[in-house]
Amino acid sequence: MTEFALDSATQLESVSDRHLRSTGGEMYWNFQSAFGGWALALGYSAIQQAEPQTAMLASITASFLKPLPKSGIDIEMRILRKGRRTSFLRTEFTGEDAPSDPIFTANYVFSDMKENALDYACEFPDVKSPETSPRLPDAPGPKFLSRYEQRVARGKPFSAQERPHSAFWVRDAEDRPWDAKALLAVSDTPMPRTFFLDPTPRFGATVQYDMHLFCTQADLDALAGGFVLVEATSDRVFSGRFSQTTRIWSQDRKLLAISNQLAFY
């Protein structure tokens, strides 16, 4: 899939068996750091290159320690545990200017789902259809916005809403088919929750992030390159920090993934 921007931006040079190097952050640049979704996807690519996983990605927990540079990122991959059904792996990013100083760490869990008797999901939000949702301009703004087509299905950025609740229909601008790597990247597209409480822009920086997938690759194949709904809200915005909960839905109302994060503003 190297013809797509996401795959070109997550290509890695192998330095040794479990040491890789990236120069692809320019394509997914944010305002003062590389886009967080790109970092999540980059760690996933490092694992699949150094220690390919056949099971589906189940979960990731990441810490954003410092701003991510556009290039010169070294990635060390480590196997924490390789089980019969479930494997735990870790990636650690460092910059070429400080090779002993981590800037990003992420733990990945891979495990295929199994059939079970219970099936519950929270309610799909009340939103506009993709066809009736206005398109979010991709300029002016950070460079990574141009990699997605986003349509505002609920919420109004830079407004004083009662709740910082939003929902955007999102798809890759190049119609790249959905897979675990693409879900990781798109999960970080929601704007800071502060944008939905006040007209004054208050930018945030993610500190801690976790995401859990509730879909198979077959579920994602059925989406092709179409829209997913990225719904986001917050339980608390206070004293320079905010929580953010994100849900990713298919157009047929299937909950594909959820994420939670803490950000400082």
CSV table of C-alpha atoms in Angstrom, one decimal:
chain,number,residue,atom,x,y,z
A,1,MET,CA,0.0,0.0,0.0
A,2,THR,CA,2.9,2.3,-0.4
A,3,GLU,CA,1.0,4.4,-2.9
A,4,PHE,CA,-1.1,5.9,-0.1
A,5,ALA,CA,0.3,8.8,2.0
A,6,LEU,CA,-0.3,7.0,5.4
A,7,ASP,CA,1.9,4.1,4.2
A,8,SER,CA,4.6,6.3,2.7
A,9,ALA,CA,4.7,8.3,6.0
A,10,THR,CA,5.1,5.1,8.1
A,11,GLN,CA,7.8,3.4,6.0
A,12,LEU,CA,10.8,2.5,8.1
A,13,GLU,CA,14.4,1.8,7.5
A,14,SER,CA,15.8,-1.2,9.3
A,15,VAL,CA,18.9,-0.4,11.4
A,16,SER,CA,18.9,-3.9,13.0
A,17,ASP,CA,16.4,-6.6,13.8
A,18,ARG,CA,14.4,-4.5,16.3
A,19,HIS,CA,15.8,-1.1,15.7
A,20,LEU,CA,14.1,1.0,13.0
A,21,ARG,CA,14.3,4.6,11.8
A,22,SER,CA,11.6,7.0,10.4
A,23,THR,CA,11.8,10.2,8.4
A,24,GLY,CA,8.1,10.5,7.5
A,25,GLY,CA,6.6,13.0,9.9
A,26,GLU,CA,6.6,15.9,7.5
A,27,MET,CA,3.5,14.5,5.7
A,28,TYR,CA,1.5,14.4,9.0
A,29,TRP,CA,2.8,17.6,10.6
A,30,ASN,CA,0.7,19.3,13.3
A,31,PHE,CA,1.4,22.8,14.5
A,32,GLN,CA,4.4,22.2,16.7
A,33,SER,CA,4.8,18.4,16.6
A,34,ALA,CA,4.0,15.5,14.3
A,35,PHE,CA,0.4,14.4,14.4
A,36,GLY,CA,-0.3,12.0,17.3
A,37,GLY,CA,-2.2,9.6,15.1
A,38,TRP,CA,0.8,9.2,12.9
A,39,ALA,CA,2.9,8.2,15.9
A,40,LEU,CA,0.4,5.6,16.9
A,41,ALA,CA,0.4,4.2,13.3
A,42,LEU,CA,4.2,4.4,13.1
A,43,GLY,CA,4.7,2.3,16.2
A,44,TYR,CA,2.3,-0.3,14.7
A,45,SER,CA,4.2,-0.3,11.4
A,46,ALA,CA,7.5,-0.8,13.3
A,47,ILE,CA,6.0,-3.9,15.0
A,48,GLN,CA,4.7,-5.3,11.8
A,49,GLN,CA,8.1,-4.9,10.1
A,50,ALA,CA,10.2,-6.2,12.9
A,51,GLU,CA,7.9,-8.9,14.4
A,52,PRO,CA,4.9,-9.4,12.1
A,53,GLN,CA,1.6,-10.1,13.9
A,54,THR,CA,-1.1,-12.3,12.4
A,55,ALA,CA,-3.6,-11.5,15.1
A,56,MET,CA,-5.7,-8.4,15.1
A,57,LEU,CA,-4.6,-5.4,17.1
A,58,ALA,CA,-6.7,-5.3,20.3
A,59,SER,CA,-5.3,-2.4,22.3
A,60,ILE,CA,-2.7,0.3,22.6
A,61,THR,CA,-1.5,2.5,25.5
A,62,ALA,CA,0.8,5.4,24.7
A,63,SER,CA,2.6,8.2,26.5
A,64,PHE,CA,3.5,11.3,24.6
A,65,LEU,CA,6.6,12.5,26.5
A,66,LYS,CA,7.9,15.3,24.2
A,67,PRO,CA,6.9,16.9,20.9
A,68,LEU,CA,7.6,14.5,17.9
A,69,PRO,CA,10.0,15.8,15.3
A,70,LYS,CA,9.4,15.5,11.5
A,71,SER,CA,12.3,13.2,11.0
A,72,GLY,CA,15.2,11.5,12.7
A,73,ILE,CA,13.1,9.2,14.9
A,74,ASP,CA,14.7,5.9,16.0
A,75,ILE,CA,12.3,3.2,17.2
A,76,GLU,CA,13.2,0.2,19.4
A,77,MET,CA,10.7,-2.6,19.4
A,78,ARG,CA,10.6,-5.2,22.3
A,79,ILE,CA,8.4,-8.3,22.8
A,80,LEU,CA,7.0,-8.2,26.3
A,81,ARG,CA,5.2,-11.5,26.1
A,82,LYS,CA,4.3,-13.8,23.2
A,83,GLY,CA,1.3,-16.0,24.2
A,84,ARG,CA,-0.6,-18.7,22.4
A,85,ARG,CA,-3.5,-16.2,21.5
A,86,THR,CA,-2.3,-12.9,22.8
A,87,SER,CA,1.0,-11.0,22.4
A,88,PHE,CA,2.3,-7.8,24.1
A,89,LEU,CA,4.9,-5.6,22.4
A,90,ARG,CA,6.4,-2.3,23.1
A,91,THR,CA,7.8,0.5,21.0
A,92,GLU,CA,10.0,3.4,22.2
A,93,PHE,CA,10.9,6.4,20.1
A,94,THR,CA,14.0,8.6,20.5
A,95,GLY,CA,15.3,11.5,18.5
A,96,GLU,CA,18.6,11.6,16.7
A,97,ASP,CA,19.7,14.6,18.8
A,98,ALA,CA,19.2,12.7,22.1
A,99,PRO,CA,19.3,8.9,21.5
A,100,SER,CA,18.9,8.0,25.2
A,101,ASP,CA,16.0,10.3,25.9
A,102,PRO,CA,12.5,8.8,25.0
A,103,ILE,CA,10.0,11.0,23.3
A,104,PHE,CA,7.1,8.5,22.9
A,105,THR,CA,6.3,5.0,24.2
A,106,ALA,CA,3.5,2.7,23.3
A,107,ASN,CA,2.5,-0.8,24.3
A,108,TYR,CA,0.5,-2.8,21.8
A,109,VAL,CA,-1.7,-5.9,22.4
A,110,PHE,CA,-2.6,-8.3,19.6
A,111,SER,CA,-5.3,-10.9,20.0
A,112,ASP,CA,-8.0,-12.2,17.7
A,113,MET,CA,-11.6,-12.0,19.0
A,114,LYS,CA,-13.6,-15.1,19.7
A,115,GLU,CA,-17.3,-15.9,19.6
A,116,ASN,CA,-19.2,-15.3,22.8
A,117,ALA,CA,-22.7,-15.1,24.0
A,118,LEU,CA,-22.9,-11.4,25.0
A,119,ASP,CA,-23.1,-8.5,22.7
A,120,TYR,CA,-23.7,-4.9,24.0
A,121,ALA,CA,-22.8,-1.5,22.7
A,122,CYS,CA,-23.7,2.0,23.7
A,123,GLU,CA,-26.2,4.0,21.6
A,124,PHE,CA,-25.2,5.5,18.3
A,125,PRO,CA,-25.3,9.3,18.5
A,126,ASP,CA,-27.9,11.5,16.9
A,127,VAL,CA,-26.0,13.0,14.0
A,128,LYS,CA,-26.5,14.3,10.4
A,129,SER,CA,-25.7,11.9,7.5
A,130,PRO,CA,-22.4,12.4,5.6
A,131,GLU,CA,-24.4,13.8,2.7
A,132,THR,CA,-26.0,16.6,4.8
A,133,SER,CA,-22.9,17.3,6.9
A,134,PRO,CA,-20.8,20.4,5.9
A,135,ARG,CA,-17.2,19.6,5.0
A,136,LEU,CA,-14.5,20.9,7.3
A,137,PRO,CA,-12.0,23.0,5.4
A,138,ASP,CA,-8.5,21.4,5.5
A,139,ALA,CA,-6.8,24.9,5.3
A,140,PRO,CA,-5.8,26.9,7.0
A,141,GLY,CA,-4.7,24.5,9.7
A,142,PRO,CA,-2.1,21.8,10.4
A,143,LYS,CA,-0.8,19.8,7.4
A,144,PHE,CA,-2.3,16.5,8.6
A,145,LEU,CA,-5.9,17.9,8.0
A,146,SER,CA,-5.3,17.6,4.2
A,147,ARG,CA,-4.9,13.8,4.6
A,148,TYR,CA,-8.6,13.5,5.6
A,149,GLU,CA,-12.0,14.5,4.3
A,150,GLN,CA,-14.0,15.5,7.4
A,151,ARG,CA,-17.7,16.4,7.6
A,152,VAL,CA,-19.2,18.0,10.7
A,153,ALA,CA,-22.1,15.8,11.8
A,154,ARG,CA,-22.5,17.2,15.3
A,155,GLY,CA,-21.0,20.1,17.3
A,156,LYS,CA,-19.6,23.4,16.2
A,157,PRO,CA,-15.8,24.1,16.7
A,158,PHE,CA,-14.9,27.4,18.3
A,159,SER,CA,-18.2,27.8,20.0
A,160,ALA,CA,-19.5,27.8,23.6
A,161,GLN,CA,-21.4,24.6,23.7
A,162,GLU,CA,-23.0,23.2,26.9
A,163,ARG,CA,-21.2,19.9,26.4
A,164,PRO,CA,-18.0,19.5,24.4
A,165,HIS,CA,-19.6,16.8,22.2
A,166,SER,CA,-18.7,16.5,18.5
A,167,ALA,CA,-19.0,13.9,15.7
A,168,PHE,CA,-17.3,14.1,12.4
A,169,TRP,CA,-17.7,11.7,9.4
A,170,VAL,CA,-14.1,11.0,8.4
A,171,ARG,CA,-12.4,9.2,5.5
A,172,ASP,CA,-8.9,9.1,4.0
A,173,ALA,CA,-8.6,11.8,1.4
A,174,GLU,CA,-7.1,9.2,-1.0
A,175,ASP,CA,-9.8,6.6,-0.3
A,176,ARG,CA,-7.3,4.3,1.4
A,177,PRO,CA,-9.0,1.1,2.7
A,178,TRP,CA,-9.5,0.8,6.4
A,179,ASP,CA,-7.3,-1.4,8.6
A,180,ALA,CA,-5.9,-1.3,12.1
A,181,LYS,CA,-3.2,1.2,11.2
A,182,ALA,CA,-5.7,3.6,9.6
A,183,LEU,CA,-8.0,3.3,12.7
A,184,LEU,CA,-5.1,4.2,15.0
A,185,ALA,CA,-4.3,7.3,12.9
A,186,VAL,CA,-7.9,8.5,12.6
A,187,SER,CA,-8.6,8.0,16.3
A,188,ASP,CA,-6.6,11.2,17.0
A,189,THR,CA,-8.3,13.5,14.5
A,190,PRO,CA,-10.8,15.0,17.0
A,191,MET,CA,-10.0,18.6,17.9
A,192,PRO,CA,-9.3,19.5,21.5
A,193,ARG,CA,-12.4,19.5,23.7
A,194,THR,CA,-11.6,23.2,24.6
A,195,PHE,CA,-12.6,24.1,21.0
A,196,PHE,CA,-16.2,23.2,21.8
A,197,LEU,CA,-16.5,25.2,25.0
A,198,ASP,CA,-15.2,28.6,24.0
A,199,PRO,CA,-14.7,30.6,20.8
A,200,THR,CA,-11.1,31.4,21.9
A,201,PRO,CA,-8.8,28.6,20.6
A,202,ARG,CA,-7.1,26.8,23.4
A,203,PHE,CA,-4.8,24.2,22.0
A,204,GLY,CA,-4.1,21.0,23.8
A,205,ALA,CA,-1.3,18.4,23.9
A,206,THR,CA,-2.0,14.7,24.5
A,207,VAL,CA,-0.1,13.3,27.4
A,208,GLN,CA,-1.6,9.8,27.9
A,209,TYR,CA,-3.6,7.8,25.4
A,210,ASP,CA,-5.3,4.4,25.1
A,211,MET,CA,-7.4,2.8,22.4
A,212,HIS,CA,-9.3,-0.5,22.2
A,213,LEU,CA,-10.6,-2.2,19.0
A,214,PHE,CA,-13.8,-4.1,18.8
A,215,CYS,CA,-13.7,-5.2,15.2
A,216,THR,CA,-12.1,-7.7,12.8
A,217,GLN,CA,-10.3,-7.1,9.6
A,218,ALA,CA,-13.4,-8.4,7.8
A,219,ASP,CA,-15.4,-5.6,9.5
A,220,LEU,CA,-12.9,-3.1,8.2
A,221,ASP,CA,-12.8,-4.6,4.7
A,222,ALA,CA,-16.5,-4.1,4.5
A,223,LEU,CA,-16.0,-0.3,4.9
A,224,ALA,CA,-13.6,-0.1,2.0
A,225,GLY,CA,-12.5,3.5,1.9
A,226,GLY,CA,-15.8,5.0,3.1
A,227,PHE,CA,-16.7,7.2,6.0
A,228,VAL,CA,-16.5,6.3,9.6
A,229,LEU,CA,-18.0,8.4,12.4
A,230,VAL,CA,-15.5,9.8,14.9
A,231,GLU,CA,-17.5,10.9,18.0
A,232,ALA,CA,-15.7,12.7,20.8
A,233,THR,CA,-16.7,14.1,24.2
A,234,SER,CA,-15.2,15.0,27.6
A,235,ASP,CA,-16.1,14.2,31.2
A,236,ARG,CA,-14.0,17.0,32.6
A,237,VAL,CA,-12.2,20.2,31.3
A,238,PHE,CA,-10.5,21.9,34.2
A,239,SER,CA,-7.4,23.7,35.4
A,240,GLY,CA,-5.3,23.2,32.3
A,241,ARG,CA,-6.2,19.7,31.4
A,242,PHE,CA,-9.1,17.7,29.8
A,243,SER,CA,-10.2,14.2,29.3
A,244,GLN,CA,-11.4,13.0,25.9
A,245,THR,CA,-13.4,9.9,25.0
A,246,THR,CA,-13.6,9.0,21.3
A,247,ARG,CA,-15.8,6.4,19.7
A,248,ILE,CA,-15.4,5.3,16.1
A,249,TRP,CA,-18.5,4.0,14.3
A,250,SER,CA,-19.3,2.4,10.9
A,251,GLN,CA,-22.0,3.9,8.8
A,252,ASP,CA,-24.2,0.9,9.7
A,253,ARG,CA,-23.9,1.9,13.4
A,254,LYS,CA,-21.3,-0.7,14.5
A,255,LEU,CA,-18.9,0.4,17.2
A,256,LEU,CA,-15.4,-0.3,15.9
A,257,ALA,CA,-13.1,1.2,18.5
A,258,ILE,CA,-13.0,3.5,21.5
A,259,SER,CA,-10.1,5.7,22.9
A,260,ASN,CA,-9.5,7.7,26.0
A,261,GLN,CA,-6.9,10.4,26.6
A,262,LEU,CA,-5.6,13.0,28.9
A,263,ALA,CA,-4.4,16.3,27.4
A,264,PHE,CA,-3.0,19.5,28.8
A,265,TYR,CA,-4.0,22.9,27.5
